[in-house]
Backbone as JSON, one array per atom type, in Angstrom:
{
  "sequence": "MDEKVFENAPFIAWIHNISKNQLKYLNLKLADLELDHEIRHVIYIYDNPNISQDDLVGFSGQSKGNIAKVVKKLEDKGYIEREINPNNRRKYMLKTTSKADELVPKIRQISKEWEREVGLTDNDDEIKKRIREISINSMKLIGE",
  "N": [[-5.49, 5.42, 26.4], [-8.67, 6.97, 25.31], [-11.6, 5.76, 24.86], [-13.67, 6.53, 23.99], [-13.04, 8.93, 22.59], [-13.95, 7.75, 19.19], [-16.39, 6.99, 19.37], [-18.73, 9.32, 18.65], [-16.66, 9.43, 16.13], [-16.73, 9.81, 12.0], [-16.84, 7.59, 9.97], [-14.8, 7.88, 8.11], [-12.57, 8.12, 9.0], [-11.78, 6.34, 11.55], [-10.91, 3.65, 9.45], [-8.95, 5.61, 8.49], [-7.71, 5.67, 10.53], [-6.78, 2.03, 11.65], [-5.21, 1.69, 9.02], [-2.73, 3.92, 9.55], [-2.43, 2.63, 11.98], [-1.81, 0.03, 10.86], [0.58, 0.3, 9.27], [2.5, 2.2, 10.97], [2.83, -0.81, 12.67], [3.85, -2.28, 10.94], [6.39, -0.24, 10.41], [8.06, -0.91, 12.62], [8.49, -3.51, 12.78], [10.69, -3.65, 10.33], [12.08, -1.95, 11.0], [14.33, -0.93, 10.4], [14.54, -1.28, 7.1], [14.56, 2.06, 6.37], [11.7, 2.72, 5.17], [8.72, 3.95, 4.86], [5.26, 5.25, 4.17], [5.52, 3.35, 1.75], [6.07, 1.2, 1.5], [3.77, -0.43, 0.58], [3.41, 0.78, -1.81], [5.56, -0.68, -3.09], [4.76, -3.96, -2.62], [2.26, -3.44, -4.24], [3.41, -2.63, -6.33], [4.97, -5.42, -7.24], [2.62, -7.01, -6.85], [1.9, -6.17, -9.44], [3.09, -6.6, -11.63], [5.22, -3.97, -14.36], [2.72, -2.23, -14.38], [1.91, 1.45, -14.95], [3.91, 4.78, -13.88], [1.31, 6.54, -13.63], [-0.88, 4.47, -12.9], [-0.47, 3.59, -10.29], [0.02, 6.76, -9.19], [-3.56, 6.2, -9.71], [-4.31, 4.01, -7.81], [-3.09, 4.86, -5.43], [-3.97, 7.4, -4.69], [-2.59, 8.98, -4.53], [-0.41, 12.28, -5.45], [0.87, 13.1, -9.31], [3.46, 14.27, -8.43], [4.43, 13.45, -5.86], [4.2, 10.06, -6.4], [6.05, 10.44, -7.47], [7.74, 10.77, -6.55], [8.17, 9.13, -4.56], [8.58, 6.89, -6.16], [11.56, 6.92, -6.57], [12.3, 6.94, -4.21], [12.3, 4.37, -3.97], [13.62, 3.53, -6.17], [16.24, 4.25, -6.23], [16.69, 3.3, -3.08], [16.76, 0.84, -4.45], [14.58, -1.12, -4.63], [12.64, -1.27, -6.86], [12.64, -1.0, -10.35], [12.48, 1.03, -13.46], [11.05, 0.63, -17.08], [11.27, 1.59, -20.15], [8.47, 2.4, -21.81], [7.64, 0.15, -24.32], [5.54, 0.78, -25.92], [4.56, 3.04, -25.39], [6.42, 5.71, -25.36], [7.26, 7.49, -23.91], [6.66, 7.1, -21.35], [7.56, 4.97, -17.61], [6.93, 1.74, -17.33], [6.91, -0.08, -14.52], [8.71, -2.38, -12.0], [9.27, -4.91, -9.91], [12.47, -5.44, -7.71], [14.82, -8.26, -7.72], [15.67, -7.82, -4.67], [13.02, -6.52, -3.35], [11.8, -8.06, -4.52], [12.06, -10.77, -1.93], [11.85, -8.91, 0.17], [8.77, -9.05, 0.06], [7.03, -11.58, 1.18], [7.58, -11.03, 3.46], [7.28, -8.91, 4.51], [4.05, -9.6, 4.06], [3.93, -11.15, 5.4], [4.8, -10.23, 8.19], [1.88, -8.36, 7.61], [0.24, -10.44, 8.22], [0.55, -11.28, 10.87], [-0.05, -9.28, 11.97], [-2.93, -8.36, 11.44], [-4.12, -10.7, 12.5], [-3.17, -10.13, 15.77], [-5.33, -7.47, 16.1], [-7.46, -8.65, 15.28], [-8.61, -9.47, 13.54], [-10.2, -12.01, 11.58], [-10.26, -15.02, 10.09], [-13.84, -14.89, 8.82], [-14.02, -12.83, 8.6], [-13.94, -11.99, 5.95], [-16.13, -10.69, 4.36], [-16.54, -8.82, 5.85], [-13.81, -7.49, 4.54], [-14.21, -7.47, 2.0], [-16.02, -5.46, 1.49], [-15.61, -3.19, 2.23], [-12.99, -3.19, 0.63], [-14.65, -2.81, -1.73], [-15.93, -0.39, -1.64], [-14.08, 1.05, -1.37], [-13.09, 1.13, -4.25], [-15.11, 2.28, -5.55], [-15.41, 4.57, -3.95], [-12.94, 5.44, -5.23], [-14.69, 5.56, -8.26], [-15.78, 7.79, -8.15], [-14.5, 10.28, -8.08], [-13.33, 10.14, -9.99], [-11.11, 8.27, -10.63]],
  "CA": [[-6.78, 6.44, 25.48], [-10.05, 7.74, 25.78], [-11.5, 4.99, 23.62], [-15.03, 7.69, 23.45], [-13.3, 9.94, 21.36], [-14.01, 7.25, 18.42], [-17.75, 6.95, 19.24], [-19.05, 9.6, 16.97], [-15.77, 9.39, 14.33], [-16.85, 9.31, 11.0], [-16.19, 5.88, 9.56], [-13.18, 7.05, 7.18], [-11.69, 8.29, 10.69], [-12.28, 4.8, 11.93], [-10.37, 3.55, 8.83], [-7.74, 6.06, 8.39], [-6.62, 5.33, 12.58], [-6.57, 1.26, 10.78], [-4.43, 2.2, 8.06], [-2.06, 4.98, 10.15], [-1.6, 1.97, 13.11], [-1.14, -1.04, 10.34], [1.83, 1.02, 8.66], [2.93, 2.16, 11.85], [3.43, -2.24, 13.19], [4.73, -2.7, 9.82], [7.25, 0.25, 10.0], [8.54, -0.71, 13.65], [9.21, -4.37, 12.73], [10.9, -3.79, 9.99], [12.81, -0.3, 11.24], [15.68, -1.35, 8.96], [14.95, -1.03, 5.93], [13.97, 3.16, 6.47], [10.77, 2.57, 4.65], [7.49, 4.65, 5.15], [4.12, 4.22, 3.31], [6.52, 3.1, 0.71], [6.18, -0.37, 2.1], [2.0, -0.56, -0.12], [3.97, 0.46, -2.93], [6.48, -1.82, -3.32], [3.5, -4.6, -2.7], [1.42, -3.12, -5.33], [4.21, -2.77, -7.88], [5.1, -5.94, -6.88], [1.33, -8.03, -7.21], [1.49, -5.95, -10.63], [4.45, -5.51, -12.74], [5.2, -3.73, -15.47], [2.62, -0.99, -14.61], [2.82, 2.55, -14.95], [3.66, 5.15, -12.44], [-0.03, 7.12, -13.65], [-0.94, 2.97, -11.88], [-0.06, 3.72, -8.94], [-1.38, 7.59, -8.84], [-5.06, 5.97, -8.93], [-4.55, 3.25, -6.78], [-2.8, 5.41, -3.64], [-4.71, 8.82, -4.79], [-1.37, 10.51, -4.04], [-0.72, 13.0, -6.46], [1.85, 12.54, -9.61], [4.83, 14.24, -7.95], [4.5, 12.27, -4.62], [4.67, 9.33, -6.28], [7.71, 10.28, -8.97], [9.42, 11.25, -5.14], [8.19, 7.85, -4.22], [9.57, 5.68, -7.21], [12.7, 7.61, -7.18], [13.65, 6.52, -3.49], [12.25, 3.25, -4.47], [14.47, 2.58, -6.89], [17.66, 4.51, -5.39], [16.96, 2.01, -2.11], [17.4, -0.83, -5.34], [13.45, -2.77, -4.66], [12.14, -1.64, -7.98], [13.36, -0.33, -11.5], [11.39, 1.74, -14.35], [11.4, 0.35, -18.18], [10.5, 2.92, -21.23], [7.43, 1.76, -22.26], [8.1, 0.11, -26.12], [4.46, 0.55, -26.26], [4.15, 4.74, -25.91], [8.22, 6.02, -24.91], [6.96, 8.96, -22.57], [6.03, 6.41, -19.89], [7.76, 3.98, -17.91], [6.77, 0.34, -16.51], [7.93, -0.16, -12.95], [8.84, -4.11, -11.61], [9.94, -5.17, -8.41], [13.46, -6.39, -8.5], [14.8, -9.42, -6.38], [16.15, -7.03, -2.81], [12.0, -6.57, -2.79], [10.8, -10.44, -4.4], [12.74, -11.25, -1.25], [10.98, -8.82, 0.88], [7.49, -9.12, -0.06], [6.34, -12.73, 1.8], [8.34, -11.46, 4.97], [5.66, -7.97, 4.49], [2.82, -10.09, 4.1], [4.13, -12.45, 7.04], [3.9, -9.07, 8.91], [0.24, -8.43, 7.75], [-1.63, -11.15, 8.96], [0.69, -11.0, 12.3], [-1.2, -7.87, 13.12], [-4.53, -8.86, 11.48], [-4.87, -11.79, 14.38], [-3.4, -9.15, 16.7], [-6.05, -6.84, 16.14], [-8.83, -9.28, 15.94], [-9.26, -9.51, 12.47], [-9.77, -13.79, 11.83], [-10.81, -15.56, 8.9], [-14.61, -15.41, 9.53], [-13.96, -11.68, 8.08], [-13.53, -12.18, 4.92], [-17.29, -10.47, 3.96], [-15.73, -7.21, 5.66], [-13.01, -7.13, 3.77], [-14.83, -7.28, 0.49], [-17.16, -4.77, 1.57], [-14.35, -2.02, 2.58], [-12.72, -3.56, -1.05], [-16.16, -2.53, -2.9], [-16.57, 0.75, -0.94], [-12.51, 1.91, -2.02], [-13.02, 0.26, -5.15], [-16.58, 2.88, -5.21], [-14.9, 6.11, -3.68], [-12.21, 6.22, -7.07], [-15.31, 5.76, -9.26], [-16.37, 8.81, -8.09], [-13.74, 11.26, -8.21], [-12.49, 9.95, -11.61], [-9.6, 7.68, -10.53]],
  "C": [[-8.06, 6.01, 25.93], [-10.66, 6.5, 24.35], [-13.11, 5.93, 23.24], [-15.11, 8.65, 22.43], [-14.26, 9.21, 19.79], [-15.71, 7.22, 18.36], [-17.9, 8.34, 18.71], [-18.3, 10.42, 16.4], [-16.48, 8.73, 13.28], [-16.41, 7.83, 11.1], [-15.05, 6.46, 9.11], [-12.76, 7.69, 8.3], [-11.07, 6.95, 11.27], [-10.91, 3.97, 10.69], [-9.4, 3.73, 8.6], [-6.91, 5.64, 9.66], [-6.21, 3.8, 11.88], [-5.47, 1.65, 9.74], [-2.75, 2.97, 8.83], [-1.2, 3.17, 11.18], [-0.93, 0.84, 12.72], [0.55, -0.83, 9.99], [2.67, 1.34, 10.06], [3.82, 0.72, 12.45], [4.32, -2.32, 12.04], [6.57, -1.9, 9.91], [8.59, -0.26, 11.76], [9.35, -2.36, 13.59], [9.69, -4.13, 11.27], [11.76, -2.46, 9.48], [14.18, 0.09, 10.07], [15.74, -1.03, 7.87], [13.94, 0.54, 5.64], [12.68, 3.17, 5.08], [9.46, 3.19, 4.84], [6.35, 4.07, 4.28], [4.47, 3.5, 1.44], [6.55, 1.65, 0.2], [4.53, -0.72, 0.48], [2.99, -0.57, -1.4], [4.5, -1.08, -3.71], [5.8, -3.22, -3.67], [3.02, -4.65, -3.84], [1.76, -3.56, -6.48], [4.44, -4.73, -8.5], [3.6, -7.41, -7.85], [1.39, -7.27, -8.6], [2.36, -5.19, -11.49], [4.42, -5.04, -14.21], [3.44, -2.65, -15.45], [3.1, 0.39, -13.92], [2.96, 3.11, -13.99], [1.98, 5.49, -12.56], [-0.4, 5.93, -12.99], [-1.24, 3.52, -10.79], [0.18, 5.45, -8.56], [-2.73, 6.73, -8.36], [-4.92, 4.56, -8.27], [-3.87, 4.43, -5.76], [-3.77, 6.68, -3.48], [-3.76, 10.34, -4.03], [-0.98, 11.27, -5.33], [0.5, 13.01, -7.47], [3.05, 12.8, -9.21], [5.05, 13.53, -7.29], [4.95, 10.84, -5.41], [5.25, 9.33, -7.8], [8.86, 10.6, -7.51], [9.58, 9.43, -4.57], [9.18, 6.9, -5.24], [10.56, 5.93, -7.68], [13.24, 7.64, -5.53], [13.34, 4.77, -4.17], [13.35, 2.86, -5.12], [15.79, 3.1, -6.51], [18.05, 3.24, -4.04], [17.21, 0.62, -2.67], [15.65, -2.36, -4.95], [12.6, -2.29, -5.62], [13.27, -0.4, -8.81], [12.1, 0.09, -12.49], [12.15, 0.72, -15.15], [11.25, 1.64, -18.66], [9.34, 1.64, -21.06], [7.66, 1.44, -23.57], [6.27, 0.87, -26.21], [3.99, 2.79, -26.72], [5.73, 5.1, -24.46], [8.2, 7.2, -23.72], [6.93, 8.23, -21.58], [6.91, 5.64, -19.66], [7.25, 2.82, -17.28], [7.14, 0.8, -15.56], [7.66, -1.83, -12.73], [9.36, -4.19, -10.67], [11.52, -5.68, -8.84], [14.23, -7.31, -7.49], [14.87, -9.24, -4.75], [13.84, -7.06, -2.38], [11.04, -7.55, -2.91], [11.1, -10.69, -2.72], [11.67, -9.9, -0.3], [9.08, -8.86, 1.48], [6.77, -9.87, 0.67], [6.64, -11.66, 2.74], [6.84, -9.89, 5.0], [4.53, -8.43, 4.87], [2.14, -10.86, 4.87], [2.88, -11.68, 8.18], [2.37, -8.71, 9.22], [-0.5, -9.29, 8.48], [-1.34, -11.11, 10.08], [-0.35, -9.99, 12.8], [-2.28, -7.8, 12.84], [-4.8, -9.78, 12.6], [-4.55, -10.65, 15.14], [-4.47, -8.08, 16.89], [-7.57, -7.13, 15.86], [-9.5, -10.08, 14.62], [-9.51, -11.46, 12.08], [-10.99, -13.79, 9.73], [-12.61, -15.25, 8.03], [-15.26, -13.29, 8.55], [-13.92, -10.72, 6.98], [-15.02, -10.8, 4.01], [-16.78, -8.52, 4.45], [-15.35, -6.37, 4.83], [-13.36, -6.36, 2.25], [-15.57, -5.78, 0.47], [-16.85, -3.34, 1.34], [-13.65, -2.24, 1.46], [-13.73, -2.48, -1.94], [-16.3, -0.85, -3.11], [-15.25, 1.56, -1.56], [-12.7, 2.22, -2.97], [-14.3, 2.12, -6.21], [-15.61, 4.63, -5.16], [-13.21, 6.66, -5.09], [-12.68, 6.86, -8.04], [-15.86, 7.03, -9.02], [-15.71, 10.31, -8.33], [-12.61, 11.42, -9.27], [-10.96, 9.05, -11.78], [-9.75, 6.74, -11.44]]
}
């Protein structure tokens, strides 16, 4: 690969590239699960039990229709459950199943392995914090 391609690339292209390659790495390590970007949704639901599909839309930046498909796929594969929200019967609360609860630590371990392999260290915590802030600001900018 010619690394000169990245010299004039916009910052967001670098972030996109990192994201896609990390996801490819996870999928190589977890190929038997037949999950793609849904892996990230499983982790988010695991970390935020009883979140709504709308919350998942806000986090992911995906459309309501795409998230509905992701939720259905994860439910069909036994990774999440939907329950009607007792405070708003038109909305669902999402939570992981025991199958996902066993999977998430494996995903996190593989993610840490990937971070080491690409050169992220504990010294990069400030960079991670700043990128997280930029991500949050970008969601606020578009009203998510």
